[in-house]
CSV table of C-alpha atoms in Angstrom, one decimal:
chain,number,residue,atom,x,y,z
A,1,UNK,CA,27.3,15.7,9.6
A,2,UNK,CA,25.5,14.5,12.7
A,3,UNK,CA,26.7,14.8,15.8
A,4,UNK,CA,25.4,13.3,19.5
A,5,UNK,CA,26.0,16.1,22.1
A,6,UNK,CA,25.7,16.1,26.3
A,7,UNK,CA,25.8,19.2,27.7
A,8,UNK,CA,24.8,21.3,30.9
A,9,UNK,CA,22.7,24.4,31.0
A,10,UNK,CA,22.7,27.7,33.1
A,11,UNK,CA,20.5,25.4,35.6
A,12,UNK,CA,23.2,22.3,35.8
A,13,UNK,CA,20.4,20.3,34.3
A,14,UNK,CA,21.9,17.6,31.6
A,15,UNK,CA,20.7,17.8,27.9
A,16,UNK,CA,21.3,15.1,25.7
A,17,UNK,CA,20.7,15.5,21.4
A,18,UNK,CA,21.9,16.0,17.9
A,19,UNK,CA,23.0,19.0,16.0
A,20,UNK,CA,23.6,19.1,12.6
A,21,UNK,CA,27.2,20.7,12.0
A,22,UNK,CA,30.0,21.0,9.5
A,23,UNK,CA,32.5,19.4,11.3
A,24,UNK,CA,32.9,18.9,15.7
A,25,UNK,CA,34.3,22.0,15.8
A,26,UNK,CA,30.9,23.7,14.5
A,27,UNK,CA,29.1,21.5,16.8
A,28,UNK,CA,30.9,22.9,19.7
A,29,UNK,CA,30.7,26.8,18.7
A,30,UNK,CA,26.5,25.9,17.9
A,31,UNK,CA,26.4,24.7,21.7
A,32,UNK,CA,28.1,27.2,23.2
A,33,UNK,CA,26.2,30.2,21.3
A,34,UNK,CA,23.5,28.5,23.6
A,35,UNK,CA,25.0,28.8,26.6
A,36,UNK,CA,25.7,25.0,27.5
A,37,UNK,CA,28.4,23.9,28.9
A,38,UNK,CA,29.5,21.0,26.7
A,39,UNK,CA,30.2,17.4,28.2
A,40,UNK,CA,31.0,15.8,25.3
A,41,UNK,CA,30.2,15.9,21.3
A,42,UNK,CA,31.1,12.8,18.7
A,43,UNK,CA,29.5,12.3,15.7
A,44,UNK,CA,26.6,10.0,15.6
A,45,UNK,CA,25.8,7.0,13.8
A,46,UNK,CA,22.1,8.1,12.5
A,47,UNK,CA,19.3,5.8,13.9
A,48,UNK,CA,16.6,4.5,12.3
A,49,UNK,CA,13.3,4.2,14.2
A,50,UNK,CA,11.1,1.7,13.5
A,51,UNK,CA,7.3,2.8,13.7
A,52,UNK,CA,4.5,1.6,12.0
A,53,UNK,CA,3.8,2.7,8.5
A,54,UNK,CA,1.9,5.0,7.2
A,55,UNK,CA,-0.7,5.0,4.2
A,56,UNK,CA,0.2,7.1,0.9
A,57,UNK,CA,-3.3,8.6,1.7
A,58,UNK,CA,-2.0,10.1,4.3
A,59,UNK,CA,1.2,10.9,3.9
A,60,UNK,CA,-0.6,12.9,0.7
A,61,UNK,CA,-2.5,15.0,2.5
A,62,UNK,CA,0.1,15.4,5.6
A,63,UNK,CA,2.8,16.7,2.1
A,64,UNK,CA,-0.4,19.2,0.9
A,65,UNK,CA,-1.2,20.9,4.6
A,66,UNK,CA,2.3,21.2,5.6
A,67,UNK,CA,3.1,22.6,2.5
A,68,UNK,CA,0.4,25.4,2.8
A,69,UNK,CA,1.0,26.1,6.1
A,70,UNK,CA,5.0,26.7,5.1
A,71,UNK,CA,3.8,28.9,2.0
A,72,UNK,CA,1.5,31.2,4.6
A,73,UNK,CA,5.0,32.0,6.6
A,74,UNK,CA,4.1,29.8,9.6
A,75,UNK,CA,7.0,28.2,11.0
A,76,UNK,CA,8.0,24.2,10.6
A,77,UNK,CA,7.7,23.6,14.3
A,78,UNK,CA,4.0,25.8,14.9
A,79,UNK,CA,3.1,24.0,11.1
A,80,UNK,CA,3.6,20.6,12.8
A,81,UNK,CA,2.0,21.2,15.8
A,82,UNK,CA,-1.0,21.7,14.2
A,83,UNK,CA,-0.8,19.0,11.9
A,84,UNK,CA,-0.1,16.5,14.8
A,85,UNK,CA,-3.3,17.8,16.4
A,86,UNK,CA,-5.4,17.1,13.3
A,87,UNK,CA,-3.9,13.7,12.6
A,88,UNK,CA,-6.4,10.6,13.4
A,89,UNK,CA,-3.7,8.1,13.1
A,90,UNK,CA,-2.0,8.1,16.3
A,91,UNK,CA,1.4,6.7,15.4
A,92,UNK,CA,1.6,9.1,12.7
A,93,UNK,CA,0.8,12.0,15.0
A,94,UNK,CA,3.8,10.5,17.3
A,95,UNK,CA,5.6,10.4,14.7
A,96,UNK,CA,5.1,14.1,13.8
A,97,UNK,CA,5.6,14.3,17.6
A,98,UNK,CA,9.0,13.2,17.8
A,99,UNK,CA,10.6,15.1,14.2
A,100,UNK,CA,9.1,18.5,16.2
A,101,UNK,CA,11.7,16.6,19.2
A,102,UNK,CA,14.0,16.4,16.6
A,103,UNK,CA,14.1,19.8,14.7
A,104,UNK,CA,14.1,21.9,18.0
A,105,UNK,CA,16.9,19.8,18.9
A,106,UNK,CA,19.0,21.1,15.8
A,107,UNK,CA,18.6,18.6,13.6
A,108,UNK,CA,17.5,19.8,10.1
A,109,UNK,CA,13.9,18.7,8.8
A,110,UNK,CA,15.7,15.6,6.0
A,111,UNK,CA,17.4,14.3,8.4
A,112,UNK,CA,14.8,13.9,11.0
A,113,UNK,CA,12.7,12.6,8.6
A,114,UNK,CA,15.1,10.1,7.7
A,115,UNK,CA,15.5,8.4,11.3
A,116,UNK,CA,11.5,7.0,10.5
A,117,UNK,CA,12.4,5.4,7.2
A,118,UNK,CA,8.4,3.3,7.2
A,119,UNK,CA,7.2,6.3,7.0
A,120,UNK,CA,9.6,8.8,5.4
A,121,UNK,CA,11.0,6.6,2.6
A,122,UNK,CA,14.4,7.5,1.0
A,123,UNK,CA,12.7,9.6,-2.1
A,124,UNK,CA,10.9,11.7,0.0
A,125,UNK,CA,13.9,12.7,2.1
A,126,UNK,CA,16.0,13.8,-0.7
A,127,UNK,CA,13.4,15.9,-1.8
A,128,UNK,CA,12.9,17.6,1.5
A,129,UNK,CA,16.6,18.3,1.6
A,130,UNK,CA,16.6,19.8,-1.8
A,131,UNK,CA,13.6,22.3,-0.9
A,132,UNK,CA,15.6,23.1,2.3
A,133,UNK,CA,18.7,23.8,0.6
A,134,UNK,CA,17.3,25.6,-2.4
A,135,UNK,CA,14.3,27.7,-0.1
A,136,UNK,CA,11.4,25.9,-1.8
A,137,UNK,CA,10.5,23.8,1.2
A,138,UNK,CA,6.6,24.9,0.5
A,139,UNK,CA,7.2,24.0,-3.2
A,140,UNK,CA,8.7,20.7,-3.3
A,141,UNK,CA,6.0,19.5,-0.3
A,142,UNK,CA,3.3,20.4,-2.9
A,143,UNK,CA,5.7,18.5,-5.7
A,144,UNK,CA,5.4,15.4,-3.3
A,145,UNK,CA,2.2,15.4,-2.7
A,146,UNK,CA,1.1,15.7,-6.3
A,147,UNK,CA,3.7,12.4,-7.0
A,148,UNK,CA,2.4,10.6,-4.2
A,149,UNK,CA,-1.1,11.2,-5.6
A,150,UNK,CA,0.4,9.6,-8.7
A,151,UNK,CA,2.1,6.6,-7.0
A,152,UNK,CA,-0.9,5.6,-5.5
A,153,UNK,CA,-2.8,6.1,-8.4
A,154,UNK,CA,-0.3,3.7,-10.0
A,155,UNK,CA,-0.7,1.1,-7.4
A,156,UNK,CA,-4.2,0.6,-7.5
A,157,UNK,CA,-3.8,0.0,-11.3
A,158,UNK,CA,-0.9,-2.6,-10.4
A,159,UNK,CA,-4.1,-4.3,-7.8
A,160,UNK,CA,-6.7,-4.5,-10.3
A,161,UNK,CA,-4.4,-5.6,-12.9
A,162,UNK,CA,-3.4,-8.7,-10.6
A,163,UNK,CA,-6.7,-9.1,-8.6
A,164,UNK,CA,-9.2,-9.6,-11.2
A,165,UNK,CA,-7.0,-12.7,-12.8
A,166,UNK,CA,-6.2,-14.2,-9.4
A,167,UNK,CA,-9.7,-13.8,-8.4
A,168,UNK,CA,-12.0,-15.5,-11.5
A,169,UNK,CA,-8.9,-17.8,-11.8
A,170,UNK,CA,-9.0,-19.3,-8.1
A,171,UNK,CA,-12.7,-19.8,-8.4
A,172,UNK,CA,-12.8,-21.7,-11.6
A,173,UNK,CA,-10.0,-23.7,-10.3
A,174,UNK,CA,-11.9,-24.0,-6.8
A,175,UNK,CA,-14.9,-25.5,-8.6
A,176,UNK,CA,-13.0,-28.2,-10.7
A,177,UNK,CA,-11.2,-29.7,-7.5
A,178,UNK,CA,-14.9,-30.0,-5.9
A,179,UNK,CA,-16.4,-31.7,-9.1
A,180,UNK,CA,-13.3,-33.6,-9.7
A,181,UNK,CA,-13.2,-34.9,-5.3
A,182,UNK,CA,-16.8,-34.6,-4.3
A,183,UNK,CA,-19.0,-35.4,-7.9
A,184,UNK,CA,-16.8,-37.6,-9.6
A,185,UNK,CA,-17.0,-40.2,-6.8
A,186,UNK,CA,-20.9,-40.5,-6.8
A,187,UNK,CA,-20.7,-41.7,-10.6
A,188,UNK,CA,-17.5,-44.1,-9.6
A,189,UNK,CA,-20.3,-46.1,-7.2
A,190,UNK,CA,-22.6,-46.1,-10.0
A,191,UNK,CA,-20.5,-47.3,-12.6
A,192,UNK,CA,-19.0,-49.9,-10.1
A,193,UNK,CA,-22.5,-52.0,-10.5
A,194,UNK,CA,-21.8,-51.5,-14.2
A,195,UNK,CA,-20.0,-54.4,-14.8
A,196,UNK,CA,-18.4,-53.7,-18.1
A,197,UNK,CA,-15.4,-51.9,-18.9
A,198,UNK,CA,-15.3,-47.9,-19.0
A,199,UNK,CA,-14.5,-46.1,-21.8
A,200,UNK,CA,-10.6,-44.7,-21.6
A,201,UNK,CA,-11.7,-40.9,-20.7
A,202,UNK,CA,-13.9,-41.9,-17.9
A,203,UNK,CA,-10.7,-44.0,-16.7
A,204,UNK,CA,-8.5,-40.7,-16.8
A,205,UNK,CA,-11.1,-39.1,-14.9
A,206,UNK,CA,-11.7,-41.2,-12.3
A,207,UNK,CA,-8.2,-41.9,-11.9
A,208,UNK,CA,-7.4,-38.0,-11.2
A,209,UNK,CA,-10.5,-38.0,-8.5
A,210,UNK,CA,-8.8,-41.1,-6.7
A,211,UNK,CA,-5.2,-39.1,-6.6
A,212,UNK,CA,-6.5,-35.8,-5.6
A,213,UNK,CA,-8.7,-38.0,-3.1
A,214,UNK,CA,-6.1,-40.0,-1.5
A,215,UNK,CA,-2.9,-37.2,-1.7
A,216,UNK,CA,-4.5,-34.1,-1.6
A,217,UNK,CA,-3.3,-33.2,1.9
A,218,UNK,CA,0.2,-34.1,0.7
A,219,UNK,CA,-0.1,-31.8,-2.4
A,220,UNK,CA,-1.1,-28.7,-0.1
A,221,UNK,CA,2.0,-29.6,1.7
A,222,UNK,CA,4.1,-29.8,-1.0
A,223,UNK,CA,2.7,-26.7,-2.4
A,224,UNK,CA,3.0,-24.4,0.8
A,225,UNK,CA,6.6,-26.1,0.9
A,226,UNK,CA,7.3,-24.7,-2.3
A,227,UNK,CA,5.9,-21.7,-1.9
A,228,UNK,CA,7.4,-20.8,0.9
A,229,UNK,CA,11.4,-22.6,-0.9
A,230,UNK,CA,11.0,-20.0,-3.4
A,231,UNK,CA,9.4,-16.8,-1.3
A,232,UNK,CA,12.9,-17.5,0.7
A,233,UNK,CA,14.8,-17.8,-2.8
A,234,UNK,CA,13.4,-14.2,-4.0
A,235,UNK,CA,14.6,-12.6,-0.7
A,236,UNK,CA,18.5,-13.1,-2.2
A,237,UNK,CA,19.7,-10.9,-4.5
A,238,UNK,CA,20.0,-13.4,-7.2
A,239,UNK,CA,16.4,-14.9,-6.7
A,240,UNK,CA,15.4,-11.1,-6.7
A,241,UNK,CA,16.9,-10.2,-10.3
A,242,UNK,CA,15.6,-14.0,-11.9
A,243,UNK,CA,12.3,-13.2,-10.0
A,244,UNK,CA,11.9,-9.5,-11.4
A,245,UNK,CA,13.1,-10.6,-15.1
A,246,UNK,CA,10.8,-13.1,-15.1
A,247,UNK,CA,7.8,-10.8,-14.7
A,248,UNK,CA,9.2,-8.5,-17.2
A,249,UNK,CA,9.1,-11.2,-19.7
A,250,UNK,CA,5.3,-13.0,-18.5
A,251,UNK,CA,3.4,-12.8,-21.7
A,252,UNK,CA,0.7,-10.9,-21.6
A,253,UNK,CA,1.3,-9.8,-17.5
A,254,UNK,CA,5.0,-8.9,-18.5
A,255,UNK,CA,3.8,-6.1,-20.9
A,256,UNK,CA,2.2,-4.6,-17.9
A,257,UNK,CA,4.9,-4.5,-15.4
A,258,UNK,CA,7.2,-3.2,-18.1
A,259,UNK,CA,4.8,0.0,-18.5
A,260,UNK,CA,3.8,0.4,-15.1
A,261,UNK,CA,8.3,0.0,-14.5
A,262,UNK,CA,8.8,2.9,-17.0
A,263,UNK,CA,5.7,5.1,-16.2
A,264,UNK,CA,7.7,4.5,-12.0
A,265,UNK,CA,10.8,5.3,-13.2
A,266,UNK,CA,10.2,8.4,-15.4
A,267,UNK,CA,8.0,9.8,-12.5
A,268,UNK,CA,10.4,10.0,-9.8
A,269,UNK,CA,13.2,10.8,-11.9
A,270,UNK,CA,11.2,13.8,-13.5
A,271,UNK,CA,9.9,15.2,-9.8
A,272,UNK,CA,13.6,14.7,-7.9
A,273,UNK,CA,15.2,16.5,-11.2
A,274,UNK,CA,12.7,19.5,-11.2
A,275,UNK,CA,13.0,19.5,-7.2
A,276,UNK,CA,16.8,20.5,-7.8
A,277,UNK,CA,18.3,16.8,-6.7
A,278,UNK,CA,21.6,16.7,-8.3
A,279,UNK,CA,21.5,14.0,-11.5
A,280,UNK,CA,23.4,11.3,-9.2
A,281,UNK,CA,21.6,11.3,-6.2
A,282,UNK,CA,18.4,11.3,-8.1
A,283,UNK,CA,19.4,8.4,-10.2
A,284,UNK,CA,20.9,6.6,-6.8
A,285,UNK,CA,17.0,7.1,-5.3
A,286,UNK,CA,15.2,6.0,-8.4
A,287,UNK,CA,17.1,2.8,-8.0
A,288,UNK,CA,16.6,2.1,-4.7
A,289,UNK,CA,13.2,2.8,-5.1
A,290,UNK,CA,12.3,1.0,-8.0
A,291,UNK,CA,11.1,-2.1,-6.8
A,292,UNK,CA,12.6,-4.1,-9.7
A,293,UNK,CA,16.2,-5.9,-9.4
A,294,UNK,CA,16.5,-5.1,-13.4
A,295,UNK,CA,15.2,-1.5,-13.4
A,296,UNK,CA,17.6,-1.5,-10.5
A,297,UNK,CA,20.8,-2.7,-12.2
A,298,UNK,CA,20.0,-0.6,-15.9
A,299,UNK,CA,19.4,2.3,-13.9
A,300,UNK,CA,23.2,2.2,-11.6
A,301,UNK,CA,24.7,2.0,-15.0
A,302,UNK,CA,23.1,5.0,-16.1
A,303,UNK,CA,25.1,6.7,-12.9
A,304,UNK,CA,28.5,4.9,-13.9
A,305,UNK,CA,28.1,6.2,-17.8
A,306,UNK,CA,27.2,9.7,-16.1
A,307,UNK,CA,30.2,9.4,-13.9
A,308,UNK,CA,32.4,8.3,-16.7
A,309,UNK,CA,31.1,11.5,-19.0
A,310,UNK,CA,28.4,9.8,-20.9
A,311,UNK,CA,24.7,9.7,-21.0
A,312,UNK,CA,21.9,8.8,-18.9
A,313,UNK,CA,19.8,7.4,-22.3
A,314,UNK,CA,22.8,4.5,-23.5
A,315,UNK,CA,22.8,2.5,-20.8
A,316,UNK,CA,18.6,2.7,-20.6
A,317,UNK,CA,19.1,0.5,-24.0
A,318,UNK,CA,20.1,-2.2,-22.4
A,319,UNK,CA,17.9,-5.8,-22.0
A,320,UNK,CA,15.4,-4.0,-24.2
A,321,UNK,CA,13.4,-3.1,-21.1
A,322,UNK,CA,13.1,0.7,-22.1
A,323,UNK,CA,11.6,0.9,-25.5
A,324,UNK,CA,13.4,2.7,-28.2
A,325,UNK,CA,11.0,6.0,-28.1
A,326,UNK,CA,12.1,6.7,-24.4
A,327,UNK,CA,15.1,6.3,-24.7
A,328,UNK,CA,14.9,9.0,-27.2
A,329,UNK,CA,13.1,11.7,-25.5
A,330,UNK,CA,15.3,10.9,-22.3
A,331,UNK,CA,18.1,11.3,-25.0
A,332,UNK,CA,16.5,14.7,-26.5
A,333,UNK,CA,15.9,16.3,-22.9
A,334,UNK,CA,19.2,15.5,-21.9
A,335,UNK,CA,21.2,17.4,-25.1
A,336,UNK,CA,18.2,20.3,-25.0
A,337,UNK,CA,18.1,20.8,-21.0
A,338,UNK,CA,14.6,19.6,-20.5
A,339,UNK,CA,15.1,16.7,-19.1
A,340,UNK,CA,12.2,16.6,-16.3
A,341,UNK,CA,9.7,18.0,-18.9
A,342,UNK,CA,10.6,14.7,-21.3
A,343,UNK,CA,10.2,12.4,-18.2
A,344,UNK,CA,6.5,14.1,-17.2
A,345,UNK,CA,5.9,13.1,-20.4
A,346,UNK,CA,7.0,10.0,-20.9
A,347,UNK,CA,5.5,8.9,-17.5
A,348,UNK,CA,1.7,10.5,-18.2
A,349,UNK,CA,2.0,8.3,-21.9
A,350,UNK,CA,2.8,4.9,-19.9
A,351,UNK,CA,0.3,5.8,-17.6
A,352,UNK,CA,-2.1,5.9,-20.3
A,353,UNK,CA,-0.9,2.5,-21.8
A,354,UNK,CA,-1.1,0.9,-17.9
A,355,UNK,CA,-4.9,2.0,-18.0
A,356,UNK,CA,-5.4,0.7,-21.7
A,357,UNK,CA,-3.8,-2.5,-20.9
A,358,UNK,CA,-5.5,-3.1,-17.6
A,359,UNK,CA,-8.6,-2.7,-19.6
A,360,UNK,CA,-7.8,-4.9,-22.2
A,361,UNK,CA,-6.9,-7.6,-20.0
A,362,UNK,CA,-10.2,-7.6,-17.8
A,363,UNK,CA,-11.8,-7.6,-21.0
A,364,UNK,CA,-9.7,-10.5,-22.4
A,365,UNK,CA,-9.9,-12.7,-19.5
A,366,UNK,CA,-13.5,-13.4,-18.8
A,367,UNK,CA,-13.8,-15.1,-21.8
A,368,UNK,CA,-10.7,-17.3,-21.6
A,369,UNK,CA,-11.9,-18.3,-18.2
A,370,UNK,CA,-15.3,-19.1,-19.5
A,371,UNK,CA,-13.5,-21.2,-22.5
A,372,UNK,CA,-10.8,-22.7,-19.8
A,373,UNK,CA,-13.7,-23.6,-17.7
A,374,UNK,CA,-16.1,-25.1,-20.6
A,375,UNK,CA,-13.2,-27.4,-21.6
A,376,UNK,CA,-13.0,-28.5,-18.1
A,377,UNK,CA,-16.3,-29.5,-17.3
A,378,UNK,CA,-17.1,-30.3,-21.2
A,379,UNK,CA,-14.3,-32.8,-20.6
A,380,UNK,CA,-15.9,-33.9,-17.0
A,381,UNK,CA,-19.3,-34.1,-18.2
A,382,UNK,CA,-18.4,-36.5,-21.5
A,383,UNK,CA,-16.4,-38.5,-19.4
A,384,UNK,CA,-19.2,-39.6,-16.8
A,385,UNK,CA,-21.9,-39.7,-19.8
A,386,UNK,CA,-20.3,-42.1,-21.9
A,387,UNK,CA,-20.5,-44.4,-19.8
A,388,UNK,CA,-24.4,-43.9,-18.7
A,389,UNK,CA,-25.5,-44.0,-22.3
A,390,UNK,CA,-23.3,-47.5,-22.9
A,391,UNK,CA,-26.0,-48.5,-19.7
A,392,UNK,CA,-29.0,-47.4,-21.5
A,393,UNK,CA,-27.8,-49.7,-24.1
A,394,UNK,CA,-27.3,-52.7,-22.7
A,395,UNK,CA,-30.0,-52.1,-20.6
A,396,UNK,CA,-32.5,-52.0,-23.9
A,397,UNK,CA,-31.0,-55.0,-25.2
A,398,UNK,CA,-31.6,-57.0,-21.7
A,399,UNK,CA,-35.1,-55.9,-22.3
């Protein structure tokens, strides 16, 4: 428990803080083996600082030099005075800053980390507090940094999974809206003079260049209406889950997200396992920190069958989201003890099938654009040539 204290020392001088105590008894016998004379001591309500956040990058390599600094004996405080001198980014640094406030105050390293929740995020806190509580501090810092390394490896595949399609995809429909506003009207004129009746696909075409012409300020609107209806939609807990499922079940995409889900999932459940986080707490984390509504709900009733005697791999079943071969060798680890080992290995396998699918679907969708944007123009370029070689005609026959 935390508790806020006010106290006097030797000098008179008032010191305000937290202490980190059993119960406000212990707080009180902490403060006096200092020599304070105590003012008053209640427990406080933890607050959470808002700073800015912090890139995995460095977060990484903050994990890997505090953790070699612990290993070589020096102490926490000396370790991140050092640290905050080498740090370029400056509210990191006063971050680091403050948790050396913090920890000299009492408080224990977890906790102080968990007042700057941008930068410290839930996961990393439990960890910290299971290599604190089991002596390992140096280990699980080196743990963290190795799954961070992994995390962000992850996220870039997530990127170039999504950038590549929205990227080709936004210029080839960029180029139709110019051919079907700005070219399509310089045939219109000519074919105006023409005199006889266009064909029906030139019609169609023309028709779609007048509409996008004369409305297409009031389709933006509508679309950034939209856009932003269902951004705010998503941000309820409902919108969330139908958001999330959907994009578990995207053909093609929804494969994807599934793997990349599941290679998430067994990764941080394997490292907060082997970092000694009881089963519960470990399972509570995942959730939170899953990023899916889904993976979210399957994974809360994996606590409540744990709870209720049974085991983690039933509930993992359910919505078909994990496939039947994990939930086997989460099943297997559980009944031999291995656990963790079967989640390392489960998570470097998905990893493997996010690269192999990433692949296959940069490879897969140059072509469909280039046959999605030959059908359009194809289509364009027929329409507006129809009609010139029905001129060429009747211009022959006048002659």
């Amino acid at each position: 428990m935390i508790f806020f204290y006010k106290v006097k020392d030797s000098q008179g001088k008032i010191i305000e803080g937290e202490i980190e105590a059993k119960n406000q008894f212990d707080a009180i016998n902490k403060l006096k083996l200092q020599k304070y004379s105590i003012i008053s001591v209640n427990q406080s309500k933890r607050k959470k600082i808002k700073t800015g956040k912090v890139s995995l990058k460095e977060l990484t390599i903050f994990s890997r030099q505090l953790s070699t600094l612990v290993s070589s004996g020096v102490p926490i405080i000396q370790s991140l005075s050092i640290l905050e001198s080498q740090i370029e980014n400056k509210n990191f640094a006063t971050v680091i800053s403050m948790l050396k406030k913090d920890i000299e105050s009492g408080l224990s390293i977890s906790d102080a980390m968990a007042k700057y929740p941008n930068v410290f995020e839930e996961l990393y806190v439990s960890m910290i507090k299971a290599g604190e509580v089991g002596g390992i501090l140096d280990t699980i810092l080196d743990r963290l940094a190795t799954y961070l390394e992994s995390a962000a490896a992850l996220r870039d595949k997530v990127k170039s999974a999504l950038m590549y399609p929205a990227i080709v995809g936004g210029i080839a429909i960029i180029v139709t809206v110019v051919l079907i506003i700005f070219v399509i009207p310089i045939f219109k004129n000519i074919f105006s003079s023409f005199g006889a009746e266009l064909p029906f696909i030139t019609r169609v075409v023309i028709s779609i260049s007048d509409l996008l012409k004369a409305y297409i300020l009031h389709i933006i609107g509508v679309g950034f209406v939209l856009f932003y209806a269902v951004k705010k939609y998503i941000k309820t807990d409902k919108g969330k889950r139908q958001f999330d499922y959907i994009l578990l079940k995207l053909p093609v995409f929804g494969i994807i997200f599934k793997k990349i889900a599941i290679a998430k999932f067994s990764r941080t459940l394997a490292t907060l396992v082997k970092s000694g986080v009881p089963i519960l707490q470990a399972l509570e984390t995942v959730a939170k920190t899953s990023g899916n509504k889904v993976i979210e709900e399957i994974i809360l009733s994996s606590m409540k069958s744990i709870r209720e005697g049974g085991k983690i791999a039933e509930p993992l079943k359910k919505d078909n989201i994990f496939p039947p071969m994990v939930t086997q060798m989460i099943s297997v680890g559980e009944e031999t003890g291995s656990l963790d080992t079967m989640l390392f290995k489960i998570a470097d396998f998905y990893d493997q099938e996010v690269d192999a699918s990433v692949k296959g679907l940069t490879s897969m969708i140059e072509p469909l654009v280039m046959v999605f944007m030959g059908i359009v123009i194809g289509f364009i370029v027929i329409a507006m040539f129809i009609p010139m070689f029905q001129m060429g005609e009747i211009a022959s026959k006048q002659g």
